[in-house]
PDB file of C-alpha atoms and ligand atoms in Angstrom:
ATOM      1  CA  UNK G   1     -13.298   7.566  13.708  1.00 59.00           C
ATOM      2  CA  UNK G   2     -12.772   4.767  15.147  1.00 75.00           C
ATOM      3  CA  UNK G   3     -10.704   1.166  13.944  1.00 85.00           C
ATOM      4  CA  UNK G   4     -14.229   0.014  13.787  1.00 81.00           C
ATOM      5  CA  UNK G   5     -15.551   2.411  11.268  1.00 90.00           C
ATOM      6  CA  UNK G   6     -12.362   2.369   9.436  1.00 98.00           C
ATOM      7  CA  UNK G   7     -12.837  -0.320   6.767  1.00 98.00           C
ATOM      8  CA  UNK G   8      -9.994  -3.108   6.226  1.00 98.00           C
ATOM      9  CA  UNK G   9      -8.224  -2.621   3.267  1.00 98.00           C
ATOM     10  CA  UNK G  10      -6.104  -5.722   1.714  1.00 99.00           C
ATOM     11  CA  UNK G  11      -4.303  -5.614  -1.121  1.00 99.00           C
ATOM     12  CA  UNK G  12      -2.017  -7.938  -2.603  1.00 99.00           C
ATOM     13  CA  UNK G  13       1.452  -6.226  -4.309  1.00 99.00           C
ATOM     14  CA  UNK G  14       2.477  -9.060  -7.103  1.00 99.00           C
ATOM     15  CA  UNK G  15       5.563  -7.038  -7.643  1.00 98.00           C
ATOM     16  CA  UNK G  16       7.334  -8.402 -10.866  1.00 98.00           C
ATOM     17  CA  UNK G  17       5.889 -11.674 -10.872  1.00 98.00           C
ATOM     18  CA  UNK G  18       3.548 -13.262 -13.300  1.00 98.00           C
ATOM     19  CA  UNK G  19       2.756 -13.305 -17.119  1.00 98.00           C
ATOM     20  CA  UNK G  20      -0.121 -12.142 -18.252  1.00 98.00           C
ATOM     21  CA  UNK G  21      -1.694 -15.498 -18.513  1.00 98.00           C
ATOM     22  CA  UNK G  22      -0.818 -16.492 -15.010  1.00 99.00           C
ATOM     23  CA  UNK G  23      -1.841 -13.291 -13.689  1.00 99.00           C
ATOM     24  CA  UNK G  24      -5.418 -13.397 -15.097  1.00 98.00           C
ATOM     25  CA  UNK G  25      -5.441 -17.356 -13.812  1.00 99.00           C
ATOM     26  CA  UNK G  26      -4.455 -16.156 -10.336  1.00 99.00           C
ATOM     27  CA  UNK G  27      -7.459 -13.220 -10.191  1.00 99.00           C
ATOM     28  CA  UNK G  28      -9.805 -15.499 -11.484  1.00 98.00           C
ATOM     29  CA  UNK G  29      -9.206 -18.268  -8.924  1.00 98.00           C
ATOM     30  CA  UNK G  30      -8.925 -15.168  -6.200  1.00 98.00           C
ATOM     31  CA  UNK G  31     -12.736 -13.629  -7.266  1.00 98.00           C
ATOM     32  CA  UNK G  32     -14.893 -16.799  -6.012  1.00 98.00           C
ATOM     33  CA  UNK G  33     -12.503 -17.100  -2.801  1.00 98.00           C
ATOM     34  CA  UNK G  34     -13.633 -13.639  -1.528  1.00 98.00           C
ATOM     35  CA  UNK G  35     -16.841 -13.166  -3.674  1.00 98.00           C
ATOM     36  CA  UNK G  36     -19.846 -11.680  -1.083  1.00 96.00           C
ATOM     37  CA  UNK G  37     -17.252 -10.088   1.403  1.00 98.00           C
ATOM     38  CA  UNK G  38     -17.985  -6.166   1.719  1.00 96.00           C
ATOM     39  CA  UNK G  39     -16.103  -6.322   5.023  1.00 97.00           C
ATOM     40  CA  UNK G  40     -12.957  -5.389   3.148  1.00 98.00           C
ATOM     41  CA  UNK G  41     -11.656  -3.176   0.663  1.00 98.00           C
ATOM     42  CA  UNK G  42      -9.874  -5.642  -1.716  1.00 99.00           C
ATOM     43  CA  UNK G  43      -7.045  -4.933  -4.364  1.00 99.00           C
ATOM     44  CA  UNK G  44      -4.661  -6.512  -6.479  1.00 99.00           C
ATOM     45  CA  UNK G  45      -1.546  -4.724  -7.796  1.00 99.00           C
ATOM     46  CA  UNK G  46       0.079  -7.144 -10.734  1.00 99.00           C
ATOM     47  CA  UNK G  47       2.403  -5.825 -13.357  1.00 98.00           C
ATOM     48  CA  UNK G  48       1.814  -3.077 -16.183  1.00 98.00           C
ATOM     49  CA  UNK G  49       1.505  -5.423 -18.845  1.00 98.00           C
ATOM     50  CA  UNK G  50      -0.944  -7.625 -16.891  1.00 99.00           C
ATOM     51  CA  UNK G  51      -3.278  -4.737 -15.352  1.00 99.00           C
ATOM     52  CA  UNK G  52      -5.865  -4.463 -18.440  1.00 98.00           C
ATOM     53  CA  UNK G  53      -6.435  -8.070 -18.927  1.00 99.00           C
ATOM     54  CA  UNK G  54      -6.839  -8.891 -14.741  1.00 99.00           C
ATOM     55  CA  UNK G  55      -9.451  -5.600 -14.968  1.00 98.00           C
ATOM     56  CA  UNK G  56     -11.349  -7.448 -17.549  1.00 98.00           C
ATOM     57  CA  UNK G  57     -11.655 -10.366 -15.269  1.00 98.00           C
ATOM     58  CA  UNK G  58     -12.351  -8.518 -11.984  1.00 98.00           C
ATOM     59  CA  UNK G  59     -15.042  -6.316 -14.062  1.00 98.00           C
ATOM     60  CA  UNK G  60     -17.805  -6.477 -11.601  1.00 97.00           C
ATOM     61  CA  UNK G  61     -17.043  -8.045  -8.562  1.00 98.00           C
ATOM     62  CA  UNK G  62     -15.642  -7.102  -5.633  1.00 98.00           C
ATOM     63  CA  UNK G  63     -11.914  -6.941  -5.834  1.00 98.00           C
ATOM     64  CA  UNK G  64     -10.511  -3.893  -7.325  1.00 98.00           C
ATOM     65  CA  UNK G  65      -7.326  -3.134  -9.607  1.00 99.00           C
ATOM     66  CA  UNK G  66      -4.403  -1.013  -8.655  1.00 99.00           C
ATOM     67  CA  UNK G  67      -0.801  -0.590 -10.459  1.00 99.00           C
ATOM     68  CA  UNK G  68       2.467  -0.623  -8.543  1.00 98.00           C
ATOM     69  CA  UNK G  69       3.926   2.742  -9.439  1.00 98.00           C
ATOM     70  CA  UNK G  70       3.323   5.549 -11.643  1.00 98.00           C
ATOM     71  CA  UNK G  71       5.068   8.678 -12.956  1.00 98.00           C
ATOM     72  CA  UNK G  72       4.355  12.398 -12.427  1.00 98.00           C
ATOM     73  CA  UNK G  73       3.013  13.299 -16.383  1.00 98.00           C
ATOM     74  CA  UNK G  74       0.304  12.859 -17.998  1.00 98.00           C
ATOM     75  CA  UNK G  75       1.763  11.813 -21.499  1.00 98.00           C
ATOM     76  CA  UNK G  76       5.004  12.639 -23.164  1.00 98.00           C
ATOM     77  CA  UNK G  77       9.080  12.232 -24.028  1.00 98.00           C
ATOM     78  CA  UNK G  78       9.348  10.288 -20.705  1.00 98.00           C
ATOM     79  CA  UNK G  79      10.781   6.443 -22.051  1.00 98.00           C
ATOM     80  CA  UNK G  80       9.389   3.599 -20.222  1.00 98.00           C
ATOM     81  CA  UNK G  81       7.213   5.516 -17.654  1.00 98.00           C
ATOM     82  CA  UNK G  82       3.281   5.427 -17.263  1.00 98.00           C
ATOM     83  CA  UNK G  83       1.236   8.264 -16.238  1.00 98.00           C
ATOM     84  CA  UNK G  84      -2.137   8.141 -13.721  1.00 98.00           C
ATOM     85  CA  UNK G  85      -4.260   9.282 -16.322  1.00 98.00           C
ATOM     86  CA  UNK G  86      -2.991   5.474 -18.617  1.00 98.00           C
ATOM     87  CA  UNK G  87      -3.608   3.517 -15.441  1.00 98.00           C
ATOM     88  CA  UNK G  88      -6.891   4.787 -14.607  1.00 98.00           C
ATOM     89  CA  UNK G  89      -7.649   4.260 -18.641  1.00 98.00           C
ATOM     90  CA  UNK G  90      -6.389   0.339 -18.421  1.00 98.00           C
ATOM     91  CA  UNK G  91      -8.789  -0.020 -15.486  1.00 98.00           C
ATOM     92  CA  UNK G  92      -7.262   1.118 -11.879  1.00 98.00           C
ATOM     93  CA  UNK G  93      -8.511   2.747  -8.933  1.00 98.00           C
ATOM     94  CA  UNK G  94      -5.653   2.407  -7.145  1.00 99.00           C
ATOM     95  CA  UNK G  95      -1.613   2.637  -7.524  1.00 99.00           C
ATOM     96  CA  UNK G  96       1.366   1.869  -4.700  1.00 99.00           C
ATOM     97  CA  UNK G  97       3.683   4.926  -4.223  1.00 98.00           C
ATOM     98  CA  UNK G  98       6.750   4.578  -2.265  1.00 98.00           C
ATOM     99  CA  UNK G  99       7.396   1.026  -1.827  1.00 98.00           C
ATOM    100  CA  UNK G 100      11.059   0.657  -0.004  1.00 98.00           C
ATOM    101  CA  UNK G 101      12.204  -1.296  -3.356  1.00 98.00           C
ATOM    102  CA  UNK G 102      11.538   1.543  -6.007  1.00 98.00           C
ATOM    103  CA  UNK G 103      12.838   4.009  -2.796  1.00 98.00           C
ATOM    104  CA  UNK G 104      16.227   1.672  -2.421  1.00 97.00           C
ATOM    105  CA  UNK G 105      16.632   0.146  -6.235  1.00 98.00           C
ATOM    106  CA  UNK G 106      15.399   3.057  -7.937  1.00 98.00           C
ATOM    107  CA  UNK G 107      16.404   6.007  -5.581  1.00 98.00           C
ATOM    108  CA  UNK G 108      13.068   7.364  -5.285  1.00 98.00           C
ATOM    109  CA  UNK G 109      13.277  10.248  -3.017  1.00 98.00           C
ATOM    110  CA  UNK G 110      10.929  11.633  -0.370  1.00 98.00           C
ATOM    111  CA  UNK G 111      10.367  14.884  -2.673  1.00 98.00           C
ATOM    112  CA  UNK G 112      10.211  12.702  -5.390  1.00 98.00           C
ATOM    113  CA  UNK G 113       7.416  10.365  -3.974  1.00 98.00           C
ATOM    114  CA  UNK G 114       5.310  13.511  -3.021  1.00 98.00           C
ATOM    115  CA  UNK G 115       5.748  14.624  -6.092  1.00 98.00           C
ATOM    116  CA  UNK G 116       4.089  11.140  -7.210  1.00 98.00           C
ATOM    117  CA  UNK G 117       1.234  11.202  -4.722  1.00 98.00           C
ATOM    118  CA  UNK G 118       0.613  14.903  -5.424  1.00 98.00           C
ATOM    119  CA  UNK G 119       0.080  14.005  -9.031  1.00 98.00           C
ATOM    120  CA  UNK G 120      -1.480  10.542  -9.054  1.00 98.00           C
ATOM    121  CA  UNK G 121      -4.472  12.276  -6.187  1.00 98.00           C
ATOM    122  CA  UNK G 122      -4.882  14.749  -8.972  1.00 98.00           C
ATOM    123  CA  UNK G 123      -5.906  12.419 -11.495  1.00 98.00           C
ATOM    124  CA  UNK G 124      -8.124  10.331  -9.507  1.00 98.00           C
ATOM    125  CA  UNK G 125      -6.308   7.628  -8.509  1.00 98.00           C
ATOM    126  CA  UNK G 126      -6.176   6.159  -4.963  1.00 99.00           C
ATOM    127  CA  UNK G 127      -2.973   5.988  -3.306  1.00 99.00           C
ATOM    128  CA  UNK G 128      -1.376   3.061  -1.233  1.00 99.00           C
ATOM    129  CA  UNK G 129       1.612   5.195   0.065  1.00 99.00           C
ATOM    130  CA  UNK G 130       4.592   2.861   1.754  1.00 99.00           C
ATOM    131  CA  UNK G 131       6.861   3.810   4.356  1.00 98.00           C
ATOM    132  CA  UNK G 132       9.007   2.172   6.978  1.00 98.00           C
ATOM    133  CA  UNK G 133      12.732   1.866   8.390  1.00 98.00           C
ATOM    134  CA  UNK G 134      15.233  -0.540   7.860  1.00 97.00           C
ATOM    135  CA  UNK G 135      16.915  -2.774  10.214  1.00 97.00           C
ATOM    136  CA  UNK G 136      19.767  -0.548  10.914  1.00 97.00           C
ATOM    137  CA  UNK G 137      17.596   2.614  11.635  1.00 98.00           C
ATOM    138  CA  UNK G 138      15.531   0.345  13.400  1.00 97.00           C
ATOM    139  CA  UNK G 139      18.802  -0.787  15.903  1.00 97.00           C
ATOM    140  CA  UNK G 140      20.059   2.639  15.605  1.00 98.00           C
ATOM    141  CA  UNK G 141      17.090   4.486  17.111  1.00 97.00           C
ATOM    142  CA  UNK G 142      16.189   6.698  14.499  1.00 98.00           C
ATOM    143  CA  UNK G 143      13.385   4.619  13.408  1.00 98.00           C
ATOM    144  CA  UNK G 144      10.789   7.367  14.683  1.00 98.00           C
ATOM    145  CA  UNK G 145      13.175   9.916  12.447  1.00 98.00           C
ATOM    146  CA  UNK G 146      12.634   8.118   9.517  1.00 98.00           C
ATOM    147  CA  UNK G 147       8.995   7.602   9.938  1.00 98.00           C
ATOM    148  CA  UNK G 148       8.656  11.026  10.131  1.00 98.00           C
ATOM    149  CA  UNK G 149      10.513  12.507   7.406  1.00 98.00           C
ATOM    150  CA  UNK G 150       8.748  10.172   5.155  1.00 98.00           C
ATOM    151  CA  UNK G 151       5.073  11.331   6.796  1.00 98.00           C
ATOM    152  CA  UNK G 152       6.435  14.981   6.963  1.00 98.00           C
ATOM    153  CA  UNK G 153       8.011  14.878   3.036  1.00 98.00           C
ATOM    154  CA  UNK G 154       6.230  12.652   1.578  1.00 98.00           C
ATOM    155  CA  UNK G 155       2.282  13.939   2.679  1.00 98.00           C
ATOM    156  CA  UNK G 156       3.658  17.640   2.412  1.00 98.00           C
ATOM    157  CA  UNK G 157       0.982  19.805   0.579  1.00 98.00           C
ATOM    158  CA  UNK G 158      -1.910  17.205   0.963  1.00 98.00           C
ATOM    159  CA  UNK G 159      -5.542  18.822   1.892  1.00 97.00           C
ATOM    160  CA  UNK G 160      -7.727  17.190   3.806  1.00 97.00           C
ATOM    161  CA  UNK G 161     -10.012  15.836   1.311  1.00 97.00           C
ATOM    162  CA  UNK G 162      -7.144  14.449  -0.410  1.00 98.00           C
ATOM    163  CA  UNK G 163      -7.382  11.894   2.544  1.00 98.00           C
ATOM    164  CA  UNK G 164     -10.227  10.316   1.522  1.00 97.00           C
ATOM    165  CA  UNK G 165      -8.368   8.493  -1.265  1.00 98.00           C
ATOM    166  CA  UNK G 166      -4.988   7.733   0.697  1.00 98.00           C
ATOM    167  CA  UNK G 167      -3.682   5.056   2.900  1.00 99.00           C
ATOM    168  CA  UNK G 168      -0.492   4.835   4.391  1.00 99.00           C
ATOM    169  CA  UNK G 169       1.122   1.332   4.251  1.00 99.00           C
ATOM    170  CA  UNK G 170       3.719   0.396   6.977  1.00 98.00           C
ATOM    171  CA  UNK G 171       6.252  -1.607   5.509  1.00 98.00           C
ATOM    172  CA  UNK G 172       9.508  -2.162   7.724  1.00 98.00           C
ATOM    173  CA  UNK G 173      12.059  -2.893   5.454  1.00 98.00           C
ATOM    174  CA  UNK G 174      13.048  -6.005   7.891  1.00 98.00           C
ATOM    175  CA  UNK G 175      10.090  -7.481   7.262  1.00 98.00           C
ATOM    176  CA  UNK G 176       9.466  -7.579   3.872  1.00 97.00           C
ATOM    177  CA  UNK G 177      10.277 -10.842   2.042  1.00 97.00           C
ATOM    178  CA  UNK G 178      12.358 -12.005   5.012  1.00 97.00           C
ATOM    179  CA  UNK G 179       9.483 -14.206   6.712  1.00 96.00           C
ATOM    180  CA  UNK G 180      10.698 -12.126   9.823  1.00 96.00           C
ATOM    181  CA  UNK G 181       6.878 -10.621  10.404  1.00 97.00           C
ATOM    182  CA  UNK G 182       6.764  -7.607  13.098  1.00 97.00           C
ATOM    183  CA  UNK G 183       4.818  -8.283  16.426  1.00 98.00           C
ATOM    184  CA  UNK G 184       1.817  -7.259  16.512  1.00 98.00           C
ATOM    185  CA  UNK G 185       3.415  -5.195  19.542  1.00 98.00           C
ATOM    186  CA  UNK G 186       5.759  -3.584  17.155  1.00 98.00           C
ATOM    187  CA  UNK G 187       3.334  -2.793  14.846  1.00 98.00           C
ATOM    188  CA  UNK G 188       1.141  -0.997  16.854  1.00 98.00           C
ATOM    189  CA  UNK G 189       3.634   0.914  18.225  1.00 98.00           C
ATOM    190  CA  UNK G 190       4.850   1.825  14.832  1.00 98.00           C
ATOM    191  CA  UNK G 191       1.073   2.678  12.991  1.00 98.00           C
ATOM    192  CA  UNK G 192       0.186   4.854  16.402  1.00 98.00           C
ATOM    193  CA  UNK G 193       3.226   6.773  15.954  1.00 98.00           C
ATOM    194  CA  UNK G 194       2.632   7.513  12.548  1.00 98.00           C
ATOM    195  CA  UNK G 195      -1.377   7.924  13.029  1.00 98.00           C
ATOM    196  CA  UNK G 196       0.165  11.099  15.775  1.00 98.00           C
ATOM    197  CA  UNK G 197       2.334  12.276  13.258  1.00 98.00           C
ATOM    198  CA  UNK G 198      -0.830  12.357  10.576  1.00 98.00           C
ATOM    199  CA  UNK G 199      -3.039  14.202  13.528  1.00 98.00           C
ATOM    200  CA  UNK G 200       0.125  16.761  14.697  1.00 98.00           C
ATOM    201  CA  UNK G 201       0.379  17.740  10.656  1.00 98.00           C
ATOM    202  CA  UNK G 202      -3.297  17.025   9.457  1.00 98.00           C
ATOM    203  CA  UNK G 203      -5.763  17.306  12.283  1.00 98.00           C
ATOM    204  CA  UNK G 204      -7.663  14.745  14.198  1.00 97.00           C
ATOM    205  CA  UNK G 205     -10.659  13.992  11.425  1.00 97.00           C
ATOM    206  CA  UNK G 206      -7.720  12.803   8.984  1.00 98.00           C
ATOM    207  CA  UNK G 207      -6.025  10.790  11.175  1.00 98.00           C
ATOM    208  CA  UNK G 208      -8.697   9.056  13.072  1.00 98.00           C
ATOM    209  CA  UNK G 209     -10.223   8.100   9.505  1.00 98.00           C
ATOM    210  CA  UNK G 210      -6.757   7.090   7.705  1.00 98.00           C
ATOM    211  CA  UNK G 211      -6.001   3.694   7.189  1.00 98.00           C
ATOM    212  CA  UNK G 212      -2.719   2.029   7.967  1.00 98.00           C
ATOM    213  CA  UNK G 213      -2.171  -0.964   6.527  1.00 98.00           C
ATOM    214  CA  UNK G 214       0.870  -3.409   7.484  1.00 98.00           C
ATOM    215  CA  UNK G 215       3.233  -4.866   5.205  1.00 98.00           C
ATOM    216  CA  UNK G 216       6.264  -7.183   5.337  1.00 98.00           C
ATOM    217  CA  UNK G 217       5.657 -11.016   5.540  1.00 98.00           C
ATOM    218  CA  UNK G 218       2.081 -11.161   5.887  1.00 98.00           C
ATOM    219  CA  UNK G 219       0.636 -14.272   6.171  1.00 98.00           C
ATOM    220  CA  UNK G 220      -3.021 -16.052   6.243  1.00 98.00           C
ATOM    221  CA  UNK G 221      -1.315 -17.631  10.324  1.00 98.00           C
ATOM    222  CA  UNK G 222      -0.310 -13.919  11.653  1.00 98.00           C
ATOM    223  CA  UNK G 223      -3.153 -11.456  10.182  1.00 98.00           C
ATOM    224  CA  UNK G 224      -5.140 -11.769  12.859  1.00 98.00           C
ATOM    225  CA  UNK G 225      -3.316 -11.028  15.782  1.00 98.00           C
ATOM    226  CA  UNK G 226      -1.868  -7.994  13.567  1.00 98.00           C
ATOM    227  CA  UNK G 227      -5.151  -6.958  12.471  1.00 98.00           C
ATOM    228  CA  UNK G 228      -6.672  -6.948  16.258  1.00 98.00           C
ATOM    229  CA  UNK G 229      -4.491  -4.441  17.088  1.00 98.00           C
ATOM    230  CA  UNK G 230      -5.958  -0.865  17.440  1.00 98.00           C
ATOM    231  CA  UNK G 231      -4.215   0.822  14.858  1.00 98.00           C
ATOM    232  CA  UNK G 232      -3.458  -1.940  11.838  1.00 98.00           C
ATOM    233  CA  UNK G 233      -6.359  -1.387   9.275  1.00 98.00           C
ATOM    234  CA  UNK G 234      -5.222  -3.894   6.918  1.00 98.00           C
ATOM    235  CA  UNK G 235      -2.221  -5.492   5.283  1.00 98.00           C
ATOM    236  CA  UNK G 236      -0.361  -4.977   1.897  1.00 99.00           C
ATOM    237  CA  UNK G 237       1.027  -8.643   0.882  1.00 98.00           C
ATOM    238  CA  UNK G 238       3.610  -9.346  -1.342  1.00 98.00           C
ATOM    239  CA  UNK G 239       4.355 -13.620  -1.342  1.00 98.00           C
ATOM    240  CA  UNK G 240       1.481 -14.462   0.448  1.00 98.00           C
ATOM    241  CA  UNK G 241      -0.328 -12.748  -2.364  1.00 98.00           C
ATOM    242  CA  UNK G 242       0.713 -14.977  -5.260  1.00 98.00           C
ATOM    243  CA  UNK G 243      -1.653 -17.542  -4.319  1.00 98.00           C
ATOM    244  CA  UNK G 244      -5.441 -17.569  -4.776  1.00 98.00           C
ATOM    245  CA  UNK G 245      -6.093 -19.441  -1.468  1.00 98.00           C
ATOM    246  CA  UNK G 246      -3.527 -17.454   1.038  1.00 98.00           C
ATOM    247  CA  UNK G 247      -4.541 -13.969  -0.741  1.00 99.00           C
ATOM    248  CA  UNK G 248      -8.063 -15.065   0.620  1.00 98.00           C
ATOM    249  CA  UNK G 249      -7.552 -16.330   3.883  1.00 98.00           C
ATOM    250  CA  UNK G 250      -5.969 -13.187   4.984  1.00 98.00           C
ATOM    251  CA  UNK G 251      -8.572 -11.137   3.378  1.00 98.00           C
ATOM    252  CA  UNK G 252     -10.601 -13.478   5.606  1.00 98.00           C
ATOM    253  CA  UNK G 253      -9.040 -12.853   8.578  1.00 98.00           C
ATOM    254  CA  UNK G 254      -9.587  -9.308   8.475  1.00 97.00           C
ATOM    255  CA  UNK G 255     -13.228  -9.555   7.920  1.00 96.00           C
TER     256      UNK G 255
HETATM  257  P1  LIG I   1       6.009  -9.859   1.424  1.00 68.26           P
HETATM  258  O1  LIG I   1       4.661 -10.139   1.956  1.00 68.26           O
HETATM  259  O2  LIG I   1       6.542 -10.816   0.729  1.00 68.26           O
HETATM  260  O3  LIG I   1       7.075  -9.819   2.604  1.00 68.26           O
HETATM  261  O4  LIG I   1       6.053  -8.343   1.189  1.00 68.26           O
HETATM  262  C1  LIG I   1       5.629  -7.414   1.398  1.00 68.26           C
HETATM  263  C2  LIG I   1       5.588  -6.160   0.503  1.00 68.26           C
HETATM  264  O5  LIG I   1       6.432  -5.602   0.194  1.00 68.26           O
HETATM  265  C3  LIG I   1       4.382  -5.100  -0.150  1.00 68.26           C
HETATM  266  O6  LIG I   1       4.089  -4.850  -0.647  1.00 68.26           O
END
């Protein structure tokens, strides 16, 4: 499968932003801007409290709903957590797992993220699984080692069939929220490396069909150049997803 057969995936990670009303307004504003676009899968990931309401707004549209995280149990005494089953119940088709902010601020390890990924897939969610190196790791020459660990340990135990419900988001930590976007060459190099890792571990069929999104200061102005790279299959957008027009412009740059 070549790039042309991988449908681009553009997702907005709203992070810890927006009240319920604001989230509903953003979804309602986005819907008409991307209506009729079927050349990309489009996802928005609001905060938990807004998921159900945003899902209601998006019903019947070409924009899917995702969460930003989930836990590894279906229900029970796990105060403050949320299960994949509950996310599905609230209208989600997707969840993000392994965002660098979860790894950094909440100490989520590769092993724990692997457990989350496995559990979420088993429940029937599709997953955007995030990986990426810090500036220190890139400059210290350990970037490939870090990406290898994140891919090998993060995706451990997955079967070929699981990958229909998985996308990888390459999000170099130094590019997130900094305005410093990876160059198209840097993104391509990392994406190609990630795809080669997936090929080594899961085979050619899985690797060539896998969508690898880029995340980190993606904007309407840089999305076109990035998506033209052979191994860049979409975006996971933070800041620019908080405005309907800029997110829609990124979607349009991709199709
Ligand atoms: P920014 O687009 O704000 O850099 O955030 C990227 C990101 O972390 C998406 O998950």
